[in-house]
Amino acid sequence: MPNRPWDNIGAPTAAEQRLDELLGQGRAWGRRPDGPVVPLDVHADMFDPDREIRGEYLTRKLVESPDEQGWRAFWRRGGQQPVVRIEDAVITGRLDLRAAELPYLLEFVRCRFDMRPDLRQATLAGLVLWNCRFPGLNGRNLRTSHDTVLRNCTSVGGIVDLADAQLGGSLLLNDSELRNPGGRAIYADRLEIAGAMLGLRLKVAGEVRIPGVKIGGNLNFSGGALRNRGRTAINANGIQIGGSFRGDVDPISGSPFSVAGLLYLPSAHIEGDVRLRDAVLEPGVSPPKRGESQHDDPISTLLLDRGEVRGDVQLDQGFRSGGTIRLVSSKIGGDLRMAGAQIDLGWSRSPSASVEKPMRAIHLDGTEILGNLEAAGAMLHGQMRMVDVNVHGSFQLTRASLSGPRTDTLQANRIQVGSNFDCREADIYGTLQLQGANIGANVDLRSAQLLKPAWHRHRNSYKSSLDLRAANIGRDLVCAEGIRPFRAEGEVQLRRAVIGRAANFWGCLLGDGSSTNAFNAFGLVAQELTLLPSEPPLGRVVLRQAQCELLADNANTWDAAGGVDVEDFTYYNLTHPIEPTDGGRVRERLAWLRSTSGRYQPGPYDQLATVFRDSGNEEHAVTVLIEKQRRRYQALAGASPVLLRPPVRLWSMLQRSTVAYGYRPLRALLWLLAFAVGGSAWFSFHELQPINEEDHPVWNPFLYTVDQLVPIINLGHDVMWRADGHSQWITVVLIAVGWILATTVAAGITRALRREER
């Protein structure tokens, strides 16, 4: 074949003659039986000329038939595939095995290649490079039937190109160092590996490009260090892994997996786990991209959008990241574990700029997690964005620290959690946004501290610390005291929320005065509402249109700085019922209602009276309704013209003192009896003169008094006697009292009949 690479290469050198002799004897090159073995230092600047072999000469020896070379059978190991082993050689020129078909395994140990080996379209039984140095490797469309090993090798200034290669065994890159800063260190688009791809303790300066790769086993970079700061460290778009993606601590050296750059794995399909326990991810700073969307995360360290992981995603224990962990619209078949993780984006943007545009520590929009989301003890500086996420198990944030002051530190609108949402003893700097959340069991915020709520830049006001508007909680909402009080500096927003059992706010601290409302439960529906703050809320408490079966409250609730709005608040019983003889607690509750707000609201009095009446305490119900009428007339007097205010107040006083606004009509009989006795006594000592003495009327002071007091009944005595002097004024008083008592009694009877009808 003319124009072959080895044509016209001249006579063989001494080293090449010795290679020919050793291979002719079936022995490996590099072993000298006549002297001690001196391993080659592949990184040295000077070499023994006896170690130099021309690449063109070696190409001829490997490609041409062994029979043509006069070699004996290749060196074999225990009946395995034939092996050609080259040790401690410096290969000058180019080793060109392009499109060669070699039925044996090539093994190079401690060899240095001055030029990039060319293995394009080659078909080999196997390839082993051990402790070698080379300026890259061209293995595009390479085919091997066994393992491909580049172990403890060094590639400087070139690319290891395995694009479209098909490797029958595994690809081993353990302990190797691939350096091509600013470029691609590995270029392996559409690579197919029947076994695993192992890069334990692998060090890379440059990009590892493996999009569309199919790996039958694990992709393991445990203990590795990948450096491409501000760029993509691993480009694995659309990768398919039959096992797990592992970036654990190396069991031998104890070194964690570390990355400076982006782990880019969109649309990845991983049958096993993503294990990045104790990994350290650094993003670096990259220039902004043209047309970058506000929903992008420019400082990401892990991007797994639209991916599918059949097992767990483990970002826990000592996991640390200086950039965003992004898994948008992905599916995780197991758990997302982030317990003890540290993600800090505080370095990337000033606090004031973060308020305008928060940086995201985690971005999980639209992701489905079939197991649990475990982030207990996690420390996140940046936003945790989880809009429309579906967690089939529980969501754990116990003892976590979420720091995003004046921002929505947890943005989880419309999140669905199949079991519990636990955020006990957590420190939250910012707002928990859980609007429209659907929680299957409990929301537990016991002993949590919710500080520095988000700033609403359009309204120039603070947002809520806890926003559960329109949320649906299957069991309990617990915001109670544990090892420390539950505290929310901003508003606790429960507007239109539905809670299956209890909303527990025992021993809590609500508000700091910066927001109008400290507690907003407008339209809340719950079986039991426990609102027992340890101090008066610093803001208004809104219970308008809320509904609950049982209510537990205390004086601090009603001493809220902004008052309490309880219009249309419906509850059916008190957690601690009031005994029929306990008038002190009734008066206490009435005092609470008087302090609700500056305006009169009849609904709270009717509701409290209904609770007493339904429990059989009719007398307490009457006491409440009397107080309601007293407040009503106060409101009427306040809204009336100045000249009409005294008559309204006088009429209220008369009704209250006589028949208690009609709720105690028997008082009228007592007043009638008192005035009857008083009038009879007066007229017993001041007998009146008859108008017509010829009729000879008989004087009866009692009948005369009754005739004046009762306007409906006429006994005839009022027209038979003439009153003069003081008796005349006494008569006028009796007539006036009679009409007043009659009117109030009639009003009381009418009100009583209306109550009976209801």
Short mmCIF file of N, CA, C and O in Angstrom, two decimals, residues 217-261:
data_model
loop_
_atom_site.label_atom_id
_atom_site.label_comp_id
_atom_site.label_asym_id
_atom_site.label_seq_id
_atom_site.Cartn_x
_atom_site.Cartn_y
_atom_site.Cartn_z
N GLY A 217 -23.60 1.78 33.15
CA GLY A 217 -23.46 1.72 34.60
C GLY A 217 -23.45 3.09 35.22
O GLY A 217 -24.19 3.99 34.82
N ASN A 218 -22.55 3.29 36.19
CA ASN A 218 -22.46 4.56 36.90
C ASN A 218 -21.58 5.56 36.17
O ASN A 218 -20.66 5.19 35.43
N LEU A 219 -21.85 6.83 36.42
CA LEU A 219 -20.94 7.92 36.07
C LEU A 219 -20.40 8.43 37.39
O LEU A 219 -21.12 9.06 38.17
N ASN A 220 -19.13 8.13 37.67
CA ASN A 220 -18.59 8.33 39.02
C ASN A 220 -17.39 9.26 38.96
O ASN A 220 -16.35 8.94 38.37
N PHE A 221 -17.54 10.45 39.59
CA PHE A 221 -16.45 11.42 39.71
C PHE A 221 -16.07 11.62 41.18
O PHE A 221 -15.58 12.69 41.54
N SER A 222 -16.26 10.64 42.02
CA SER A 222 -15.99 10.79 43.44
C SER A 222 -14.55 11.21 43.68
O SER A 222 -13.61 10.62 43.12
N GLY A 223 -14.38 12.24 44.52
CA GLY A 223 -13.04 12.74 44.82
C GLY A 223 -12.42 13.54 43.72
O GLY A 223 -11.27 13.99 43.85
N GLY A 224 -13.15 13.78 42.61
CA GLY A 224 -12.60 14.52 41.48
C GLY A 224 -12.63 16.02 41.70
O GLY A 224 -13.31 16.54 42.59
N ALA A 225 -11.88 16.73 40.87
CA ALA A 225 -11.84 18.20 40.92
C ALA A 225 -11.93 18.70 39.49
O ALA A 225 -10.99 18.52 38.70
N LEU A 226 -13.06 19.33 39.16
CA LEU A 226 -13.30 19.84 37.81
C LEU A 226 -13.26 21.36 37.87
O LEU A 226 -13.99 21.97 38.64
N ARG A 227 -12.41 21.96 37.02
CA ARG A 227 -12.22 23.41 37.06
C ARG A 227 -12.47 24.02 35.68
O ARG A 227 -11.71 23.77 34.74
N ASN A 228 -13.55 24.82 35.63
CA ASN A 228 -13.80 25.64 34.44
C ASN A 228 -14.63 26.83 34.90
O ASN A 228 -15.76 27.05 34.48
N ARG A 229 -14.06 27.59 35.79
CA ARG A 229 -14.76 28.64 36.53
C ARG A 229 -15.41 29.65 35.59
O ARG A 229 -14.79 30.14 34.66
N GLY A 230 -16.71 29.93 35.89
CA GLY A 230 -17.45 30.88 35.09
C GLY A 230 -17.97 30.30 33.79
O GLY A 230 -18.62 31.00 33.02
N ARG A 231 -17.68 29.02 33.52
CA ARG A 231 -18.15 28.36 32.31
C ARG A 231 -18.78 27.02 32.70
O ARG A 231 -19.04 26.77 33.86
N THR A 232 -18.97 26.17 31.72
CA THR A 232 -19.57 24.86 31.97
C THR A 232 -18.47 23.87 32.31
O THR A 232 -17.54 23.65 31.51
N ALA A 233 -18.56 23.27 33.49
CA ALA A 233 -17.57 22.26 33.89
C ALA A 233 -17.91 20.91 33.27
O ALA A 233 -17.03 20.22 32.76
N ILE A 234 -19.20 20.51 33.33
CA ILE A 234 -19.66 19.28 32.69
C ILE A 234 -20.88 19.63 31.85
O ILE A 234 -21.87 20.12 32.38
N ASN A 235 -20.81 19.35 30.57
CA ASN A 235 -21.95 19.51 29.68
C ASN A 235 -22.47 18.12 29.36
O ASN A 235 -21.89 17.41 28.55
N ALA A 236 -23.56 17.74 30.04
CA ALA A 236 -24.14 16.41 29.88
C ALA A 236 -25.59 16.52 29.46
O ALA A 236 -26.46 15.82 29.99
N ASN A 237 -25.87 17.37 28.52
CA ASN A 237 -27.24 17.58 28.05
C ASN A 237 -27.78 16.27 27.45
O ASN A 237 -27.19 15.70 26.53
N GLY A 238 -28.92 15.81 27.98
CA GLY A 238 -29.56 14.62 27.44
C GLY A 238 -28.83 13.33 27.74
O GLY A 238 -29.08 12.32 27.08
N ILE A 239 -27.97 13.31 28.73
CA ILE A 239 -27.21 12.11 29.05
C ILE A 239 -28.15 11.02 29.58
O ILE A 239 -29.17 11.31 30.21
N GLN A 240 -27.80 9.76 29.30
CA GLN A 240 -28.57 8.62 29.79
C GLN A 240 -27.63 7.73 30.59
O GLN A 240 -26.63 7.22 30.04
N ILE A 241 -27.95 7.57 31.87
CA ILE A 241 -27.10 6.81 32.78
C ILE A 241 -27.90 5.63 33.32
O ILE A 241 -28.94 5.82 33.95
N GLY A 242 -27.39 4.42 33.07
CA GLY A 242 -28.09 3.24 33.56
C GLY A 242 -27.94 3.02 35.04
O GLY A 242 -28.74 2.32 35.67
N GLY A 243 -26.93 3.63 35.65
CA GLY A 243 -26.73 3.53 37.09
C GLY A 243 -26.95 4.88 37.75
O GLY A 243 -27.97 5.53 37.53
N SER A 244 -25.96 5.32 38.54
CA SER A 244 -26.07 6.57 39.29
C SER A 244 -25.02 7.56 38.84
O SER A 244 -23.97 7.19 38.31
N PHE A 245 -25.31 8.84 39.06
CA PHE A 245 -24.32 9.90 38.90
C PHE A 245 -23.77 10.16 40.29
O PHE A 245 -24.48 10.61 41.19
N ARG A 246 -22.46 9.89 40.47
CA ARG A 246 -21.89 9.95 41.81
C ARG A 246 -20.77 10.97 41.86
O ARG A 246 -19.86 10.97 41.02
N GLY A 247 -20.86 11.83 42.86
CA GLY A 247 -19.81 12.80 43.15
C GLY A 247 -19.58 12.82 44.65
O GLY A 247 -19.66 13.87 45.28
N ASP A 248 -19.30 11.66 45.22
CA ASP A 248 -19.14 11.51 46.67
C ASP A 248 -17.72 11.84 47.11
O ASP A 248 -16.85 12.18 46.31
N VAL A 249 -17.50 11.65 48.40
CA VAL A 249 -16.14 11.70 48.95
C VAL A 249 -15.41 10.43 48.53
O VAL A 249 -15.95 9.33 48.62
N ASP A 250 -14.18 10.59 48.06
CA ASP A 250 -13.41 9.43 47.63
C ASP A 250 -13.04 8.59 48.86
O ASP A 250 -12.48 9.11 49.83
N PRO A 251 -13.34 7.30 48.85
CA PRO A 251 -13.07 6.48 50.04
C PRO A 251 -11.58 6.29 50.31
O PRO A 251 -11.20 5.96 51.43
N ILE A 252 -10.72 6.47 49.30
CA ILE A 252 -9.29 6.25 49.49
C ILE A 252 -8.60 7.52 50.00
O ILE A 252 -7.93 7.50 51.04
N SER A 253 -8.77 8.62 49.29
CA SER A 253 -8.09 9.86 49.67
C SER A 253 -8.88 10.69 50.67
O SER A 253 -8.32 11.57 51.32
N GLY A 254 -10.19 10.45 50.76
CA GLY A 254 -11.04 11.26 51.62
C GLY A 254 -11.36 12.62 51.05
O GLY A 254 -11.94 13.46 51.75
N SER A 255 -11.02 12.86 49.80
CA SER A 255 -11.27 14.16 49.17
C SER A 255 -12.70 14.24 48.66
O SER A 255 -13.21 13.27 48.08
N PRO A 256 -13.37 15.38 48.84
CA PRO A 256 -14.72 15.53 48.29
C PRO A 256 -14.68 15.85 46.81
O PRO A 256 -13.65 16.29 46.27
N PHE A 257 -15.78 15.64 46.16
CA PHE A 257 -15.93 16.03 44.76
C PHE A 257 -16.12 17.54 44.72
O PHE A 257 -16.96 18.08 45.42
N SER A 258 -15.33 18.22 43.91
CA SER A 258 -15.43 19.68 43.84
C SER A 258 -15.48 20.11 42.39
O SER A 258 -14.83 19.53 41.52
N VAL A 259 -16.27 21.16 42.15
CA VAL A 259 -16.48 21.67 40.80
C VAL A 259 -16.43 23.19 40.85
O VAL A 259 -17.08 23.81 41.69
N ALA A 260 -15.65 23.78 39.97
CA ALA A 260 -15.68 25.23 39.76
C ALA A 260 -16.22 25.45 38.35
O ALA A 260 -15.50 25.34 37.37
N GLY A 261 -17.51 25.71 38.27
CA GLY A 261 -18.19 25.83 36.99
C GLY A 261 -19.57 25.22 37.11
O GLY A 261 -20.05 24.91 38.20
#
